[in-house]
XYZ file of N, CA and C in Angstrom:
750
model
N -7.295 -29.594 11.805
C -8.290 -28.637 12.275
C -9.434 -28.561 11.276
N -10.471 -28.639 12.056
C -11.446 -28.164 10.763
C -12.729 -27.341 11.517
N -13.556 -26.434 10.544
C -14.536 -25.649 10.334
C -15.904 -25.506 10.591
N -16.397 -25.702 10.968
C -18.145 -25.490 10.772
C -18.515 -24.794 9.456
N -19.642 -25.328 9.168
C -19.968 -24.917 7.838
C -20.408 -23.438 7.751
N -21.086 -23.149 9.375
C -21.126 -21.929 9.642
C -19.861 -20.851 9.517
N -19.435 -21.182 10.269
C -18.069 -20.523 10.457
C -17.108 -20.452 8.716
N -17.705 -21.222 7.507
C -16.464 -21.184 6.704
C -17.491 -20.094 6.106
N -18.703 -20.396 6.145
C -19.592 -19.458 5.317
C -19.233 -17.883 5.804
N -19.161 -17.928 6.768
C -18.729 -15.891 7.609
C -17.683 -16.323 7.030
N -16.467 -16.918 6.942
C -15.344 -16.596 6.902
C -14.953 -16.088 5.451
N -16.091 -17.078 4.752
C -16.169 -17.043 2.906
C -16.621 -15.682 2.336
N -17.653 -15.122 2.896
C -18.380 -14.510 2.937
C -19.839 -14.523 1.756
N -20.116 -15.832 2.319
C -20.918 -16.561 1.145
C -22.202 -17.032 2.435
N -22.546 -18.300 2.162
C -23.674 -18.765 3.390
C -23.613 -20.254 2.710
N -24.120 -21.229 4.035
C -24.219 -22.257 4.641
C -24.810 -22.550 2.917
N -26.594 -22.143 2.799
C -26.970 -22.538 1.717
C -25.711 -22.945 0.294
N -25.170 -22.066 0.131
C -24.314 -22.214 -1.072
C -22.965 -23.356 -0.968
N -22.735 -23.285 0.577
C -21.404 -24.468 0.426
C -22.221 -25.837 0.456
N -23.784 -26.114 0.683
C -24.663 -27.623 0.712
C -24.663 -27.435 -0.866
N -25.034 -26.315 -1.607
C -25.279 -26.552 -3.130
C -23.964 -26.927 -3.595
N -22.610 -26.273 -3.356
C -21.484 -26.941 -3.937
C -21.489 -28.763 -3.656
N -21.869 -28.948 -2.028
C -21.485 -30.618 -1.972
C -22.638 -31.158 -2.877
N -23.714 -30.701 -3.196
C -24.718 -31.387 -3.818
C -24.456 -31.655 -5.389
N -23.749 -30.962 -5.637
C -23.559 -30.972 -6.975
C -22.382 -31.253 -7.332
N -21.209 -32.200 -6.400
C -19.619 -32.461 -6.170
C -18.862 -31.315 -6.587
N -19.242 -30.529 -6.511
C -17.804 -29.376 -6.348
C -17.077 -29.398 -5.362
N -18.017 -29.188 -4.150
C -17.150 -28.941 -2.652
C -17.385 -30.023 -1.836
N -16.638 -30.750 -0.994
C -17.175 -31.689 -0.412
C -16.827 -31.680 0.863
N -17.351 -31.695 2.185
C -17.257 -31.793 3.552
C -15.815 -32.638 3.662
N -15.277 -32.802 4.598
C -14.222 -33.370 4.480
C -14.500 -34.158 5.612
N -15.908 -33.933 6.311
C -16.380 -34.740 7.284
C -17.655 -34.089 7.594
N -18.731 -35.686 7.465
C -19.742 -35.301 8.215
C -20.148 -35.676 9.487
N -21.146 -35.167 10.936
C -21.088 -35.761 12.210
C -21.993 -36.805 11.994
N -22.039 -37.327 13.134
C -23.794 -38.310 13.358
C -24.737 -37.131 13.450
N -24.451 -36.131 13.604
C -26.191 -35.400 13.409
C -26.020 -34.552 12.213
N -25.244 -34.710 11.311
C -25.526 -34.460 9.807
C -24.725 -33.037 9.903
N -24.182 -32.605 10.757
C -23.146 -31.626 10.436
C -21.930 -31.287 9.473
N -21.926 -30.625 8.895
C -20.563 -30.464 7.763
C -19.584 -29.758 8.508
N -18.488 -30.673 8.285
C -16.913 -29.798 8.641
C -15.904 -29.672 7.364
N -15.236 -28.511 7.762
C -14.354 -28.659 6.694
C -12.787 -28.425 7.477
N -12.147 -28.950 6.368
C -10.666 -28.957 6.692
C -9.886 -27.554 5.982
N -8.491 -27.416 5.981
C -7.297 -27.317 5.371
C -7.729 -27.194 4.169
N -7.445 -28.324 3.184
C -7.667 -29.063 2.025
C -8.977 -28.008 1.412
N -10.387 -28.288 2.144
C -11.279 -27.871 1.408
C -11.520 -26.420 1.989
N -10.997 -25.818 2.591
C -10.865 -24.388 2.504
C -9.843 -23.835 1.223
N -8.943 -24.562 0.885
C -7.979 -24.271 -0.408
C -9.222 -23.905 -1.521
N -9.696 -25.279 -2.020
C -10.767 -25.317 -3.081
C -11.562 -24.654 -2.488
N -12.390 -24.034 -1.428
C -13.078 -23.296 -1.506
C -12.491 -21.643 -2.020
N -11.129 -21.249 -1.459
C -10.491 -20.247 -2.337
C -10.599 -20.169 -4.117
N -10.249 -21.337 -4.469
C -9.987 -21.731 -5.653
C -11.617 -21.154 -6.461
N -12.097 -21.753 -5.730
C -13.775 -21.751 -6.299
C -14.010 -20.401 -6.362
N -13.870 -19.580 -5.309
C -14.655 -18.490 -5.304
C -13.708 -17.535 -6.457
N -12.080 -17.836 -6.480
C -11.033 -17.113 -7.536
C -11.905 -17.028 -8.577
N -12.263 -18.344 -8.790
C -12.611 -18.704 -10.545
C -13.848 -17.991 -10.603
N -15.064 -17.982 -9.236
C -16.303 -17.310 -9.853
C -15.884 -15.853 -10.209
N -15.106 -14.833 -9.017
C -14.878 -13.784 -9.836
C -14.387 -13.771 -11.358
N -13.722 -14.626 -12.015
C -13.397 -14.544 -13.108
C -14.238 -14.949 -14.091
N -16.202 -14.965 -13.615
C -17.347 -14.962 -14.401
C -17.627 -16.472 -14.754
N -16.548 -17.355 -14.261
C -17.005 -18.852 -15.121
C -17.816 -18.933 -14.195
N -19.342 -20.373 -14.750
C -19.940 -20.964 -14.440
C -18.956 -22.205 -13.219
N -20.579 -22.602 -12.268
C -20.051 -23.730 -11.644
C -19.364 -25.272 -12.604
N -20.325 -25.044 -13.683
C -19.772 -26.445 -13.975
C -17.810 -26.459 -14.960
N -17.612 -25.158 -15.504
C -16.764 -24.706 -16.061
C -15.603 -24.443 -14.991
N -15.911 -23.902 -13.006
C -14.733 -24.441 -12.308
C -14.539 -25.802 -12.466
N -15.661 -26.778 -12.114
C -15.513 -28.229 -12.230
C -14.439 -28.502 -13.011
N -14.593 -28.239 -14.006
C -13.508 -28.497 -15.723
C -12.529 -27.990 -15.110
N -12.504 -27.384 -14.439
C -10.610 -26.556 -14.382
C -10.087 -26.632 -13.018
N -11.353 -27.394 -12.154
C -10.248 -27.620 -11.195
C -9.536 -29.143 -11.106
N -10.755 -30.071 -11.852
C -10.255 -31.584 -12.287
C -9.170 -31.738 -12.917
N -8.655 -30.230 -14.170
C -7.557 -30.190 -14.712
C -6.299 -30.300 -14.114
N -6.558 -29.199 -13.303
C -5.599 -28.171 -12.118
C -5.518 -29.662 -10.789
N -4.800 -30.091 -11.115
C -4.735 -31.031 -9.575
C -3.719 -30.672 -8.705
N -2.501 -29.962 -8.999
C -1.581 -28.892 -8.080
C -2.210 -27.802 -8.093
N -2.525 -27.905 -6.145
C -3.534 -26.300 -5.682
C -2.683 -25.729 -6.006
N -1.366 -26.167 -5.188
C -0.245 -24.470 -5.068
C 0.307 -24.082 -6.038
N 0.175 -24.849 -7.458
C 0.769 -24.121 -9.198
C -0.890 -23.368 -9.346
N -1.950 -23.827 -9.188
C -3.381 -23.169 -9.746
C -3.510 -21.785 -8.906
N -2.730 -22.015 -7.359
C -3.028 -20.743 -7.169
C -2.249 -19.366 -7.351
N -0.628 -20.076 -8.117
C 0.178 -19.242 -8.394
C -0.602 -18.397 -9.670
N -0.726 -19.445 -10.382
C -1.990 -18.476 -11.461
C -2.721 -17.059 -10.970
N -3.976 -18.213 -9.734
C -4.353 -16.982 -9.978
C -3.642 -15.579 -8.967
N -3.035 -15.429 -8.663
C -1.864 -14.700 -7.799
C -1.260 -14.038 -8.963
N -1.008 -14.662 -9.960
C -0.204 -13.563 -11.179
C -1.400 -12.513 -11.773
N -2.537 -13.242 -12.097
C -3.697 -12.690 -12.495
C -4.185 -11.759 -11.412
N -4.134 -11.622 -10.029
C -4.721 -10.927 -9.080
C -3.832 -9.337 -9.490
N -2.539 -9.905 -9.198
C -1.857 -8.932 -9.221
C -1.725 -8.072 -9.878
N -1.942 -8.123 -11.283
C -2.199 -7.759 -12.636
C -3.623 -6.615 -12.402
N -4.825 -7.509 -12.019
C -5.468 -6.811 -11.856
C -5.215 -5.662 -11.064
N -4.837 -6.245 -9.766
C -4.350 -4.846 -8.635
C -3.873 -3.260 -8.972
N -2.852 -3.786 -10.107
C -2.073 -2.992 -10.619
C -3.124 -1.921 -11.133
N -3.820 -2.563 -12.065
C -4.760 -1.724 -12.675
C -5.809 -1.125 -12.289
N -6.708 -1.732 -10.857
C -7.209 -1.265 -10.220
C -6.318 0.102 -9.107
N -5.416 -0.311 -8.770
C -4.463 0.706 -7.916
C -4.215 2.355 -8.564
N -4.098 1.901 -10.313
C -3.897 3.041 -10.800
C -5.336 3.832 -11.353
N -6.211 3.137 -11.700
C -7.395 3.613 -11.762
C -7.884 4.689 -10.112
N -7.310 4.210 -8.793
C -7.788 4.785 -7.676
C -7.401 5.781 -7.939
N -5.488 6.194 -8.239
C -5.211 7.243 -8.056
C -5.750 8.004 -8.607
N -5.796 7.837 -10.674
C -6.242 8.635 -10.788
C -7.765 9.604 -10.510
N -8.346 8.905 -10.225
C -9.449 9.190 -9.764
C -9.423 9.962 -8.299
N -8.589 9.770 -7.410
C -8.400 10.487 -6.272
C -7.529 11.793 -6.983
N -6.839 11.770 -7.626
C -6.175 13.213 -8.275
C -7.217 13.894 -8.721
N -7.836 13.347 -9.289
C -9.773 14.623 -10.200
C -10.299 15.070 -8.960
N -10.536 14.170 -8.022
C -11.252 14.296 -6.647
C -10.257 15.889 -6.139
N -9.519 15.228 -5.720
C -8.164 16.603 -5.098
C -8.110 17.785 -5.987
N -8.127 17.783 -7.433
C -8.382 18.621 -8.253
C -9.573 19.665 -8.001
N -10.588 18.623 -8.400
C -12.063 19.345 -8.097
C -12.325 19.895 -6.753
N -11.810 19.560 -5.770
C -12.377 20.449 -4.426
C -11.312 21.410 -4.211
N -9.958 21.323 -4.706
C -8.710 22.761 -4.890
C -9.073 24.186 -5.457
N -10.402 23.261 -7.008
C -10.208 24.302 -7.685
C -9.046 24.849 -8.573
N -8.358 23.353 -8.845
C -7.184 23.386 -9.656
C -7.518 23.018 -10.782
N -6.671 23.332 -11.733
C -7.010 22.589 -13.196
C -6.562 21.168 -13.289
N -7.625 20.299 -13.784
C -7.359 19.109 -13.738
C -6.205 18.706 -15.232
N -5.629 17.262 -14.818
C -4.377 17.029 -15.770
C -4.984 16.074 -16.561
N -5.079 16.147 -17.780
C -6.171 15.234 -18.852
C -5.410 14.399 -18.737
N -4.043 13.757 -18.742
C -3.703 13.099 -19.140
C -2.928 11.969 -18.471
N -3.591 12.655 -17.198
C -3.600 11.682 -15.398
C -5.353 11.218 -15.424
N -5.843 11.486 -15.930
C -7.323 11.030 -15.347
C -7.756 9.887 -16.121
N -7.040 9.479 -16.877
C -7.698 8.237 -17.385
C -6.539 6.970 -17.503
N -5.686 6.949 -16.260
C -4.640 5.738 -16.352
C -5.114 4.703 -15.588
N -4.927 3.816 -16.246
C -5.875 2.582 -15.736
C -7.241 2.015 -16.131
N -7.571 3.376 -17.046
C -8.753 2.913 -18.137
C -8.020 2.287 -19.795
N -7.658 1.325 -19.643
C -6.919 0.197 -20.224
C -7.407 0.480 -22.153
N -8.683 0.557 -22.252
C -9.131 0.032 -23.694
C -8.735 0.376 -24.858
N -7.797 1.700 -24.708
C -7.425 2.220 -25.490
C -5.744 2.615 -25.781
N -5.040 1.937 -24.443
C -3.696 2.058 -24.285
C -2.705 1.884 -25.064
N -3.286 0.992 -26.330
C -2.466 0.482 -27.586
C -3.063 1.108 -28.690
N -3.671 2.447 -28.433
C -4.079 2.855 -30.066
C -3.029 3.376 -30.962
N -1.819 3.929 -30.593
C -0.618 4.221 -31.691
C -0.186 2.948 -32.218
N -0.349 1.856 -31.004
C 0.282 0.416 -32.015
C -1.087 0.391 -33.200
N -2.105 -0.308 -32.448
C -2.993 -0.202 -33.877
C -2.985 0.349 -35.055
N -3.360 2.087 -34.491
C -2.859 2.995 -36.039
C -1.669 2.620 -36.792
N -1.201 2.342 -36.424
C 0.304 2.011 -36.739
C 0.422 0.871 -37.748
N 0.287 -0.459 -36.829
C 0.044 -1.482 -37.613
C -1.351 -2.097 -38.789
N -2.786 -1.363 -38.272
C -3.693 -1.797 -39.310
C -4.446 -0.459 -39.672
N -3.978 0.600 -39.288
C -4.629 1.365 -39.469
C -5.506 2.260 -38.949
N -5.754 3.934 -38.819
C -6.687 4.423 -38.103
C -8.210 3.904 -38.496
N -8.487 3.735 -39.519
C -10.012 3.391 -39.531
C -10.077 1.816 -38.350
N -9.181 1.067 -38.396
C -9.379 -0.357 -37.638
C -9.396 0.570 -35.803
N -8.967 0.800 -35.897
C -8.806 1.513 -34.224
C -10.013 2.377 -34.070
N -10.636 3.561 -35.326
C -11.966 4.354 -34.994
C -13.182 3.214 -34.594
N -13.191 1.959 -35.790
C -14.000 1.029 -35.301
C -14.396 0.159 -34.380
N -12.844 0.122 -34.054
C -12.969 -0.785 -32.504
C -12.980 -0.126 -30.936
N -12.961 1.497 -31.307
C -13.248 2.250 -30.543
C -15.038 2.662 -30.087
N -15.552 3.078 -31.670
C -16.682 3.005 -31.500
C -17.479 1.937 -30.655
N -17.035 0.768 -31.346
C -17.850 -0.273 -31.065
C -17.441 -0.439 -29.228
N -16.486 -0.010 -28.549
C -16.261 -0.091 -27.742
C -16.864 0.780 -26.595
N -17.003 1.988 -27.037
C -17.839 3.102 -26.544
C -19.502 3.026 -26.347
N -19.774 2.099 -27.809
C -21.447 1.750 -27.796
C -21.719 0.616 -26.904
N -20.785 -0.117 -25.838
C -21.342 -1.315 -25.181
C -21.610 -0.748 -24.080
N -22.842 -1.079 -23.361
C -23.134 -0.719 -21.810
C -22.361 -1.435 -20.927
N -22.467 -1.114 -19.558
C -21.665 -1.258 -18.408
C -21.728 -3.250 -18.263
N -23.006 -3.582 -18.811
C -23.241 -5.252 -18.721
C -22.391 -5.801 -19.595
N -22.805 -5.236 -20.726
C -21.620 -5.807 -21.805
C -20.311 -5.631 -21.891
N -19.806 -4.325 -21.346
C -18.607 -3.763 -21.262
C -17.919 -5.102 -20.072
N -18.546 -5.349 -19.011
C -18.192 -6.375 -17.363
C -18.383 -7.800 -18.602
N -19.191 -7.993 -19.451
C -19.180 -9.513 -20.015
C -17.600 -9.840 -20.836
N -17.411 -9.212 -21.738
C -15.950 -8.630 -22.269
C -15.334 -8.561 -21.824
N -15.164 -7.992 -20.557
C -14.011 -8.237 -19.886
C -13.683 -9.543 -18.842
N -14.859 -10.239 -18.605
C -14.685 -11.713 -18.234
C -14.150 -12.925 -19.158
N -14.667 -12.607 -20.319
C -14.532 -13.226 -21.373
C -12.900 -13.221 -21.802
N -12.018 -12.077 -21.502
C -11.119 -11.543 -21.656
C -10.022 -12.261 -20.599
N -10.541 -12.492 -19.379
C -9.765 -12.545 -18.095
C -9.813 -14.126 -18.539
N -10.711 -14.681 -18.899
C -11.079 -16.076 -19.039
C -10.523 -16.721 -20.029
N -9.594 -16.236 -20.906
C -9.112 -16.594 -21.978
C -7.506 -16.186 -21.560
N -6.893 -15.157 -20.602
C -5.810 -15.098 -19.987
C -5.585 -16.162 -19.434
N -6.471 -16.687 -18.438
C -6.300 -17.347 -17.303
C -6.468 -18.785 -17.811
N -6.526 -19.057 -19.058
C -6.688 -20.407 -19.861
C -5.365 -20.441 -20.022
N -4.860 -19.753 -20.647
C -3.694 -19.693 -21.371
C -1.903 -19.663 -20.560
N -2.564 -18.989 -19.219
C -1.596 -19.004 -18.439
C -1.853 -20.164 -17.981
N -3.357 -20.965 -17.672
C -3.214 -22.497 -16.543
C -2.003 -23.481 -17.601
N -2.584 -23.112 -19.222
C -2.124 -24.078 -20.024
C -0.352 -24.631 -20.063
N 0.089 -22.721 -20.019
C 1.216 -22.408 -19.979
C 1.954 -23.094 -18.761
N 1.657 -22.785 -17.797
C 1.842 -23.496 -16.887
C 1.916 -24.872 -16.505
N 1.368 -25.747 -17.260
C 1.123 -27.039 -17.394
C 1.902 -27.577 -17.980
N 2.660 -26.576 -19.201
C 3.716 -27.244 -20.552
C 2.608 -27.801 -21.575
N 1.628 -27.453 -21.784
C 0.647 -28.105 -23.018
C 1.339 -27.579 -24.615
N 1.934 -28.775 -25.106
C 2.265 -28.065 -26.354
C 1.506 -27.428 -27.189
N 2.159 -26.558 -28.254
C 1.341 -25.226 -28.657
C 0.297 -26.089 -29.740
N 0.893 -26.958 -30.640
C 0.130 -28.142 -31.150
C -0.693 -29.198 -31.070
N -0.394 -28.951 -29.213
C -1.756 -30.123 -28.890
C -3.095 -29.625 -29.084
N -4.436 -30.567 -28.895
C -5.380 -30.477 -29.227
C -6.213 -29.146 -28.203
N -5.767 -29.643 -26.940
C -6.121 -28.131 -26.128
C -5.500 -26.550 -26.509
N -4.637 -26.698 -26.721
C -3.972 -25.095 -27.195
C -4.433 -25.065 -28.485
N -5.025 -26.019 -29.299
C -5.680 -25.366 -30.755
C -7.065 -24.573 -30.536
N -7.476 -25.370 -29.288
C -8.386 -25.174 -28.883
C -8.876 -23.508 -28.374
N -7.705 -23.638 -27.874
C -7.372 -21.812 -27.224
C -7.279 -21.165 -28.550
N -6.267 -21.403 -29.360
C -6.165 -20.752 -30.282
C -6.956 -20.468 -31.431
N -8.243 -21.135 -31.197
C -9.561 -20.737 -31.783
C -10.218 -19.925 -31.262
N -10.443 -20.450 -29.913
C -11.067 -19.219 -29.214
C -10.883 -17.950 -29.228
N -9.179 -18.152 -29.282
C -8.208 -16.371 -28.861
C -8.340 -15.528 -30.483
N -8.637 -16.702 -31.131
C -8.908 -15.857 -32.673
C -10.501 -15.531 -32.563
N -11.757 -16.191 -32.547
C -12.896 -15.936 -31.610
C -13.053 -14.684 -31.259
N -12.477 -14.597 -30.226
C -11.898 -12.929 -29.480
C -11.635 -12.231 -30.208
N -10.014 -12.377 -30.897
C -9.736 -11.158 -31.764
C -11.438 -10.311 -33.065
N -11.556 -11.568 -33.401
C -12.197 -11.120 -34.790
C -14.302 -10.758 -34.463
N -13.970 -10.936 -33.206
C -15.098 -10.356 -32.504
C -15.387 -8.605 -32.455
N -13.971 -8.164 -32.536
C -13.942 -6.501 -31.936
C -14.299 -5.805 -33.891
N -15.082 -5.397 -34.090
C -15.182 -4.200 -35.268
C -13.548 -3.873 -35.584
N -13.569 -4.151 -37.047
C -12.415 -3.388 -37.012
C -10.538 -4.469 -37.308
N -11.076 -5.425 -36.715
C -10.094 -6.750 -36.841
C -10.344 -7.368 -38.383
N -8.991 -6.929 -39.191
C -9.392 -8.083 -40.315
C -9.827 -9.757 -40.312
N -10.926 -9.708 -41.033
C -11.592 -10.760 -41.201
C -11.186 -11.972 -42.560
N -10.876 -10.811 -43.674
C -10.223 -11.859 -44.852
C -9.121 -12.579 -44.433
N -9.308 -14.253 -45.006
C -7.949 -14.960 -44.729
C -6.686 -14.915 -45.155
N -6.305 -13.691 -46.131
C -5.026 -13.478 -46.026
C -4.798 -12.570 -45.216
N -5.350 -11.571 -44.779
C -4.888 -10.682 -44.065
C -4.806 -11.104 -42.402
N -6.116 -12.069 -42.222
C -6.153 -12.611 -41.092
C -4.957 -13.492 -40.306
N -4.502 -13.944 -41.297
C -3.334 -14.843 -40.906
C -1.916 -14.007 -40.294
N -1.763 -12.929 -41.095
C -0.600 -12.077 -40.595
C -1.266 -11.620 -39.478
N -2.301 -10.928 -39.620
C -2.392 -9.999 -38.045
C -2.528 -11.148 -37.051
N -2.899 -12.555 -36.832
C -2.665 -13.277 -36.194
C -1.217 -13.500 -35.557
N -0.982 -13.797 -36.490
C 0.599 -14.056 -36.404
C 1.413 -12.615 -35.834
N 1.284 -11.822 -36.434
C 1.779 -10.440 -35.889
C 1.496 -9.833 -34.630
N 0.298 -10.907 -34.119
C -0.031 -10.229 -32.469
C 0.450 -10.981 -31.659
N 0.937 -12.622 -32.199
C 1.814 -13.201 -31.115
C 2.492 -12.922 -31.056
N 3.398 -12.425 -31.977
C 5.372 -11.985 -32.102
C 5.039 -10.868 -30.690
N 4.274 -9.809 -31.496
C 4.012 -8.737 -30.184
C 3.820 -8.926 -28.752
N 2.636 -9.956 -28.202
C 2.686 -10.704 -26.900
C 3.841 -10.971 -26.338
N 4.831 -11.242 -27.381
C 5.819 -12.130 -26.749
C 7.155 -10.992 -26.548
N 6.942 -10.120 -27.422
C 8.111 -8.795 -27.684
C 7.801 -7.707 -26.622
N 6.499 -7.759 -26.422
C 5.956 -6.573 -25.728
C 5.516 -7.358 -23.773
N 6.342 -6.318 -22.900
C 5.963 -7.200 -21.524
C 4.438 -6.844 -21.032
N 3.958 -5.716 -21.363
C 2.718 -5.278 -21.246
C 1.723 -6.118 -21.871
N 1.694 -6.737 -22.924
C 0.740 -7.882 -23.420
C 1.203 -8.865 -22.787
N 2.658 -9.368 -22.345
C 2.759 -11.201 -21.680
C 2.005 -10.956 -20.094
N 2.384 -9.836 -20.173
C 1.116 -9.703 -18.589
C -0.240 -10.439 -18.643
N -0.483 -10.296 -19.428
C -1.684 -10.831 -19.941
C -2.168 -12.438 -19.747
N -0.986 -13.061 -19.908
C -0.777 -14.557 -19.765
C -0.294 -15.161 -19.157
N 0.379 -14.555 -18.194
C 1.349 -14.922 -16.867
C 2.213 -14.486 -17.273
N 3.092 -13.697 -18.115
C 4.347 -13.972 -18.203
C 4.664 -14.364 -20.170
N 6.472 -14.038 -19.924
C 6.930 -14.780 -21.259
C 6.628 -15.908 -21.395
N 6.748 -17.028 -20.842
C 6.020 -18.501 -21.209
C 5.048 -18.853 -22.020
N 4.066 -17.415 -20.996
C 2.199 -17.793 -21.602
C 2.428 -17.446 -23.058
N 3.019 -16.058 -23.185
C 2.999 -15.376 -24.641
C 3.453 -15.801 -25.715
N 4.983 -16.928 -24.922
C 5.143 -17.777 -26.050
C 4.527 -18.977 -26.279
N 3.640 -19.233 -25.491
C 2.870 -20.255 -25.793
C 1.629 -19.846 -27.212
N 0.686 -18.583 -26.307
C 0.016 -18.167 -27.233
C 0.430 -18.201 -28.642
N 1.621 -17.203 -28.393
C 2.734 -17.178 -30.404
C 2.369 -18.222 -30.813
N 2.766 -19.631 -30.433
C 3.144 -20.734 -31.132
C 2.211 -21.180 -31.445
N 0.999 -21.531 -30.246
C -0.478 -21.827 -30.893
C -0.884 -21.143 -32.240
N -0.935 -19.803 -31.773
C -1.582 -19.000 -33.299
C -0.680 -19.358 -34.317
N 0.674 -19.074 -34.784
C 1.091 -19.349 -35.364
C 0.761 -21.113 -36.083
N 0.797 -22.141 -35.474
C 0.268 -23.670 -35.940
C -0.873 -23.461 -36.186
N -2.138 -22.712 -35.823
C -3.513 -22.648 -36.238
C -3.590 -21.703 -37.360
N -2.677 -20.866 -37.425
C -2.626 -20.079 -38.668
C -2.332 -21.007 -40.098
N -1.248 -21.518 -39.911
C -0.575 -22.692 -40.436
C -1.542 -23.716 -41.493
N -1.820 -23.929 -40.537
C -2.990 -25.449 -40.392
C -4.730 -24.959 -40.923
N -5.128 -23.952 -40.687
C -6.724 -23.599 -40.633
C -6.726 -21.958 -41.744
N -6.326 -21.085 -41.332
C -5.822 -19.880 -42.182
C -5.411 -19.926 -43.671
């Protein structure tokens, strides 16, 4: 069976223009064209068109799906990915509704609202007793601040950046890429990148190396961080990377 280009575009909820720019630029490709220059699509390229649009919500560029779907050559393992990652999100979006429908129900009762229902699902701060804990309240005031001073653009860039470094780590995981190969060092630059980006993350290389090391053990100890990566797999993948880049570069 296959599609009109019309018909995938309503169905996509995208337009005709954008699925000719994917074939123009080999991302997406007709899976048939007519004698009067019509595009059809199949099965097959309705998958990758899912695939495509997964990855744009997750902020990558066109040419950066390219890279990851050439990687990804099993649709149905790439889309288990992103299916772990959806869900994840869901979760967090689901609980963000409620609470927000509880303030709502609150405020028109005329009841006293419950402080400590109204902000579940606002994530950024969910691990501040681990922090205090492990590096300290000044490392947590700083990475709070600095967290509070980003606008709504920067706050949505961060968190792509964030999803995009999950969703690396889980494709990787998924793949079996050892924690030592050249791609997972790769991650594991980046994921240090990340860390030492936020105010507040030790920066000296002795100290850097433990809290490295001390946030994989955690990923992997804690199910609320392997969420993060698909799962125990990803987290022990992550561990092992950081740990060999600690090793090796630290």
């Amino acid at each position: 069976m296959e599609w009109s280009i019309q018909e995938v575009a309503r169905l996509a909820g995208t337009t005709s223009r954008t699925l000719r720019h994917y074939d123009d630029i080999g991302l997406l490709a007709p899976s048939s064209v007519g004698s009067n220059g019509y595009r059809r699509y199949d099965e097959a390229a309705l998958v990758r068109l899912q695939r495509i649009l997964l990855l744009r919500q997750l902020g990558l560029g066109l040419s950066d799906i390219a890279d990851v779907l050439a990687r990804q050559a099993d649709e149905q393992q790439a889309l288990e990915t992103h299916l772990a990652l959806l869900r994840q999100e869901q979760g967090r979006l689901m609980r963000q509704i409620a609470a927000v429908a509880s303030t709502i129900e609150a405020l028109r009762g005329g009841e006293q609202l419950m402080a400590q229902d109204m902000f579940d699902g606002f994530d950024h701060t969910q691990y501040e007793s681990e922090v205090v804990e492990r590096w300290g309240s000044d490392a947590y005031a700083q990475s709070d601040t600095w967290w509070r001073g980003l606008d709504a653009d920067e706050r949505a860039q961060w968190q792509r950046e964030t999803s995009r470094l999950g969703a690396d780590w889980t494709d990787a995981a998924t793949r079996g890429i050892p924690p030592a190969s050249d791609e997972a060092q790769q991650l594991a630059a980046r994921h240090i990148a990340w860390l030492t980006g936020v105010p507040g993350a030790p920066t000296a290389p002795d100290q850097l190396k433990g809290y490295v090391t001390g946030l994989g053990e955690m990923y992997v100890a804690d199910a609320r961080f392997a969420a993060n990566y698909g799962g125990q797999p990803g987290a022990e993948l992550v561990r092992d990377a950081l740990r060999v880049y600690a090793q090796r570069t630290l």
